[in-house]
Short mmCIF file of C-alpha atoms and ligand atoms in Angstrom, two decimals:
data_model
loop_
_atom_site.label_atom_id
_atom_site.label_comp_id
_atom_site.label_asym_id
_atom_site.label_seq_id
_atom_site.Cartn_x
_atom_site.Cartn_y
_atom_site.Cartn_z
CA MET D 1 19.49 -16.09 12.80
CA GLN D 2 16.98 -13.28 12.24
CA PRO D 3 16.05 -13.21 8.52
CA GLU D 4 16.37 -9.88 6.73
CA LEU D 5 13.12 -7.92 6.34
CA VAL D 6 12.76 -6.90 2.69
CA LEU D 7 10.22 -4.43 1.30
CA ALA D 8 9.42 -5.48 -2.28
CA SER D 9 8.28 -2.02 -3.31
CA GLY D 10 9.38 1.09 -5.14
CA SER D 11 6.72 3.16 -3.38
CA PRO D 12 8.24 6.00 -1.33
CA ARG D 13 5.10 5.94 0.87
CA ARG D 14 5.50 2.28 1.80
CA LYS D 15 9.19 2.89 2.56
CA GLU D 16 8.26 5.84 4.78
CA LEU D 17 5.55 3.86 6.59
CA LEU D 18 7.90 0.96 7.35
CA ARG D 19 10.71 3.32 8.34
CA SER D 20 8.38 4.93 10.89
CA LEU D 21 8.32 1.65 12.87
CA GLY D 22 12.07 1.70 13.50
CA VAL D 23 12.65 -1.93 12.39
CA PRO D 24 15.64 -2.49 10.11
CA PHE D 25 14.77 -3.42 6.53
CA SER D 26 16.06 -3.21 2.99
CA VAL D 27 14.20 -2.16 -0.15
CA HIS D 28 14.11 -4.33 -3.26
CA PRO D 29 11.40 -3.19 -5.72
CA SER D 30 9.86 -5.90 -7.88
CA SER D 31 9.49 -5.44 -11.63
CA VAL D 32 6.30 -7.46 -12.09
CA THR D 33 3.57 -6.31 -14.44
CA GLU D 34 0.40 -5.26 -12.63
CA GLU D 35 -1.83 -7.36 -14.87
CA VAL D 36 -4.12 -10.13 -13.71
CA PRO D 37 -6.28 -12.41 -15.91
CA GLY D 38 -10.06 -12.55 -15.45
CA SER D 39 -12.05 -10.06 -13.44
CA PRO D 40 -11.13 -10.44 -9.79
CA SER D 41 -12.86 -8.43 -7.07
CA PRO D 42 -10.81 -5.51 -5.67
CA GLY D 43 -9.91 -7.59 -2.59
CA GLU D 44 -8.76 -10.53 -4.72
CA LEU D 45 -6.84 -8.22 -7.06
CA VAL D 46 -4.77 -6.51 -4.35
CA GLU D 47 -4.00 -9.87 -2.75
CA ILE D 48 -2.92 -11.42 -6.07
CA LEU D 49 -0.69 -8.44 -6.92
CA ALA D 50 0.79 -8.20 -3.42
CA ALA D 51 1.68 -11.91 -3.65
CA LYS D 52 3.11 -11.50 -7.15
CA LYS D 53 5.40 -8.68 -5.99
CA ALA D 54 6.55 -10.45 -2.80
CA LEU D 55 7.20 -13.80 -4.52
CA ALA D 56 9.18 -12.22 -7.38
CA VAL D 57 11.60 -10.74 -4.85
CA ALA D 58 11.51 -13.76 -2.49
CA HIS D 59 12.91 -15.96 -5.27
CA THR D 60 16.10 -13.84 -5.28
CA LYS D 61 16.75 -14.27 -1.51
CA ARG D 62 18.18 -17.06 0.71
CA TYR D 63 17.03 -15.89 4.17
CA ALA D 64 14.36 -13.20 4.28
CA VAL D 65 10.85 -12.15 5.14
CA VAL D 66 9.61 -10.29 2.07
CA ILE D 67 6.72 -7.79 2.13
CA GLY D 68 4.67 -7.12 -1.02
CA SER D 69 1.75 -4.73 -1.20
CA ASP D 70 -0.76 -3.33 -3.65
CA THR D 71 -3.39 -0.57 -3.47
CA VAL D 72 -6.43 0.14 -5.64
CA VAL D 73 -9.49 2.37 -5.38
CA SER D 74 -12.96 0.93 -5.94
CA LEU D 75 -15.89 3.09 -7.03
CA GLU D 76 -19.32 1.80 -8.04
CA GLY D 77 -17.90 -1.57 -9.09
CA ASP D 78 -14.98 -0.09 -11.06
CA ILE D 79 -11.37 -0.57 -10.03
CA LEU D 80 -9.23 2.56 -10.37
CA GLY D 81 -5.47 2.24 -10.29
CA LYS D 82 -2.81 4.85 -10.98
CA PRO D 83 -3.69 7.37 -13.71
CA ALA D 84 -2.16 6.76 -17.13
CA ASN D 85 -1.69 10.49 -17.85
CA HIS D 86 -2.95 13.99 -16.99
CA ALA D 87 -6.34 13.55 -18.72
CA ASP D 88 -6.87 10.19 -17.01
CA ALA D 89 -6.12 11.75 -13.60
CA VAL D 90 -8.69 14.49 -14.32
CA ARG D 91 -11.26 11.85 -15.32
CA ILE D 92 -10.64 9.80 -12.16
CA LEU D 93 -10.92 12.85 -9.88
CA GLU D 94 -14.13 13.98 -11.60
CA ARG D 95 -15.58 10.57 -10.75
CA LEU D 96 -14.37 10.59 -7.13
CA SER D 97 -15.57 14.17 -6.49
CA GLY D 98 -18.47 14.28 -4.03
CA GLN D 99 -18.45 10.48 -3.58
CA ALA D 100 -17.42 7.92 -1.01
CA HIS D 101 -15.14 5.20 -2.39
CA GLN D 102 -13.21 2.25 -1.00
CA VAL D 103 -9.43 1.90 -0.86
CA TYR D 104 -8.19 -1.70 -0.88
CA THR D 105 -4.63 -2.60 0.08
CA GLY D 106 -3.27 -6.14 0.05
CA ILE D 107 -0.22 -7.33 1.94
CA THR D 108 1.73 -10.55 1.37
CA LEU D 109 4.54 -11.84 3.57
CA VAL D 110 6.81 -14.53 2.20
CA GLU D 111 9.34 -16.28 4.42
CA VAL D 112 12.38 -17.66 2.61
CA ASN D 113 14.77 -20.03 4.33
CA GLU D 114 17.81 -21.58 2.58
CA GLY D 115 16.44 -20.20 -0.68
CA LYS D 116 13.05 -21.95 -0.32
CA VAL D 117 9.66 -20.39 0.32
CA ARG D 118 8.59 -21.78 3.72
CA ARG D 119 5.52 -19.72 4.61
CA ARG D 120 3.15 -17.29 2.94
CA LEU D 121 0.56 -14.97 4.47
CA ILE D 122 -1.89 -12.92 2.41
CA ASP D 123 -4.55 -10.48 3.58
CA HIS D 124 -6.08 -7.10 2.78
CA ARG D 125 -7.93 -4.24 4.41
CA VAL D 126 -10.57 -1.81 3.13
CA THR D 127 -10.92 1.86 4.10
CA GLU D 128 -13.79 4.09 3.02
CA VAL D 129 -12.86 7.63 1.93
CA MET D 130 -15.26 10.54 1.39
CA VAL D 131 -14.05 13.09 -1.16
CA ARG D 132 -15.60 16.58 -1.09
CA ASN D 133 -16.88 18.22 -4.26
CA MET D 134 -13.96 19.37 -6.38
CA ASP D 135 -14.62 21.88 -9.13
CA ARG D 136 -12.95 21.66 -12.53
CA ALA D 137 -10.37 24.38 -11.70
CA GLU D 138 -9.39 22.61 -8.47
CA ILE D 139 -9.02 19.28 -10.27
CA GLU D 140 -6.91 20.84 -13.06
CA TRP D 141 -4.72 22.62 -10.51
CA TYR D 142 -4.30 19.52 -8.36
CA VAL D 143 -3.34 17.30 -11.31
CA SER D 144 -0.84 19.97 -12.44
CA THR D 145 0.96 19.70 -9.08
CA GLY D 146 1.96 16.18 -10.19
CA GLU D 147 0.94 14.64 -6.86
CA PRO D 148 -1.82 12.40 -8.31
CA MET D 149 0.30 10.79 -11.02
CA ASP D 150 1.83 7.84 -9.12
CA LYS D 151 -1.10 7.18 -6.80
CA ALA D 152 -4.08 4.83 -6.98
CA GLY D 153 -7.24 6.91 -7.41
CA ALA D 154 -5.12 9.92 -8.48
CA TYR D 155 -4.86 11.48 -5.03
CA GLY D 156 -2.62 11.40 -1.98
CA LEU D 157 -4.39 11.52 1.37
CA GLN D 158 -1.04 12.24 3.03
CA GLY D 159 -0.49 15.32 0.84
CA ILE D 160 -2.40 18.09 -0.91
CA GLY D 161 -5.19 15.59 -1.57
CA SER D 162 -6.12 15.85 2.12
CA LEU D 163 -7.75 19.23 1.30
CA TRP D 164 -10.64 17.37 -0.31
CA VAL D 165 -10.99 14.38 2.02
CA ASP D 166 -13.88 15.00 4.41
CA TRP D 167 -13.58 11.78 6.41
CA ILE D 168 -12.28 8.24 6.32
CA ASP D 169 -13.74 5.12 7.88
CA GLY D 170 -11.03 2.57 8.62
CA CYS D 171 -7.25 2.44 8.74
CA TYR D 172 -5.37 5.58 7.59
CA THR D 173 -2.13 3.80 6.67
CA ASN D 174 -4.15 1.37 4.54
CA VAL D 175 -5.04 4.31 2.26
CA VAL D 176 -1.48 5.62 2.10
CA GLY D 177 -0.13 2.26 0.87
CA MET D 178 0.08 -0.37 3.63
CA SER D 179 -1.97 -0.95 6.77
CA LEU D 180 0.55 -0.99 9.64
CA PRO D 181 -1.82 -2.71 12.14
CA LEU D 182 -2.37 -5.47 9.55
CA LEU D 183 1.37 -5.70 8.84
CA TYR D 184 2.02 -5.96 12.60
CA ASP D 185 -0.47 -8.84 12.95
CA MET D 186 1.04 -10.66 9.98
CA LEU D 187 4.65 -10.22 11.19
CA LYS D 188 3.61 -11.55 14.61
CA LYS D 189 2.11 -14.63 12.90
CA MET D 190 5.51 -15.13 11.24
CA ASP D 191 7.17 -14.76 14.68
CA TYR D 192 9.03 -11.70 13.37
CA PRO D 193 9.92 -9.32 16.25
CA VAL D 194 8.48 -5.86 15.57
CA LEU D 195 8.77 -4.51 19.12
CA TYR D 196 12.55 -4.21 19.46
CA PRO D 197 14.28 -4.22 22.86
CA LEU D 198 14.57 -0.80 24.49
CA PRO D 199 17.43 0.21 26.82
CA THR D 200 16.40 -0.16 30.46
CA PRO D 201 16.19 3.24 32.21
CA GLU D 202 18.95 3.91 34.75
CA GLN D 203 17.78 3.62 38.37
C1 LIG C 301 -5.10 6.34 -2.35
C2 LIG C 301 -3.64 6.62 -2.16
C3 LIG C 301 -2.66 5.87 -2.81
N1 LIG C 301 -1.34 6.12 -2.63
C4 LIG C 301 -0.28 5.35 -3.31
C5 LIG C 301 0.27 4.14 -2.54
C6 LIG C 301 0.93 3.34 -3.62
O1 LIG C 301 2.31 3.76 -3.72
C7 LIG C 301 0.18 3.75 -4.91
C8 LIG C 301 -0.60 2.59 -5.50
O2 LIG C 301 0.20 1.92 -6.41
P1 LIG C 301 0.72 0.43 -6.23
O3 LIG C 301 0.69 -0.19 -7.60
O4 LIG C 301 -0.01 -0.27 -5.13
O5 LIG C 301 2.23 0.58 -5.75
P2 LIG C 301 3.46 1.30 -6.43
O6 LIG C 301 3.50 1.03 -7.92
O7 LIG C 301 3.50 2.74 -6.01
O8 LIG C 301 4.71 0.60 -5.73
P3 LIG C 301 5.14 -0.97 -5.72
O9 LIG C 301 4.25 -1.72 -6.69
O10 LIG C 301 6.58 -0.99 -6.15
O11 LIG C 301 4.96 -1.41 -4.29
O12 LIG C 301 -0.73 4.79 -4.53
C9 LIG C 301 -0.94 7.16 -1.79
O13 LIG C 301 0.26 7.40 -1.64
N2 LIG C 301 -1.90 7.90 -1.13
C10 LIG C 301 -3.22 7.69 -1.28
O14 LIG C 301 -4.04 8.40 -0.65
#
């Protein structure tokens, strides 16, 4: 029996990304706190949080492959998550303006069979993003659109934020919330069929 694919996320972007593949899945957001003891590197942090989210949901399932994911922005050794409020979003964007930064996204897959965790895969990818100079009026306007408020680094590359992104080096979907090439590799390792059968064309 094919286990259900479950996305352990409340992120509309991750839902959209997974939907674009055409594989059936259900959405079950986790309610874990995004706090981690110590001072992990950005790569360790996104892997720990992705695992935390996937495992929290996996424990509620009997047969499933659960996907957890987490994204942060790294700039000059600082980790920037989602802005706490309007002023925080302005501060983050002032720092990103005119700079290249790294976007880290971790993915965890947890396979549950008869209510037990059988396998776990954890990995992450990094994408470099170059943000053009943004002046104070542009930053204020952009934050007032509301787009930055639920996004790591206070911008959305898939939205209005694209106006100020000069270039990226690496995977685009990794920035938007989940690297689909990485997810594909991990699902293949779990023997989960991503490429679904297509109808044969009539002769
Ligand atoms: C940098 C960047 C981030 N983001 C988003 C992706 C993630 O939804 C969010 C980072 O926050 P996360 O804490 O990774 O995820 P989330 O709280 O939105 O959802 P969940 O924990 O339930 O899975 O930032 C964009 O949409 N575009 C971007 O360009």
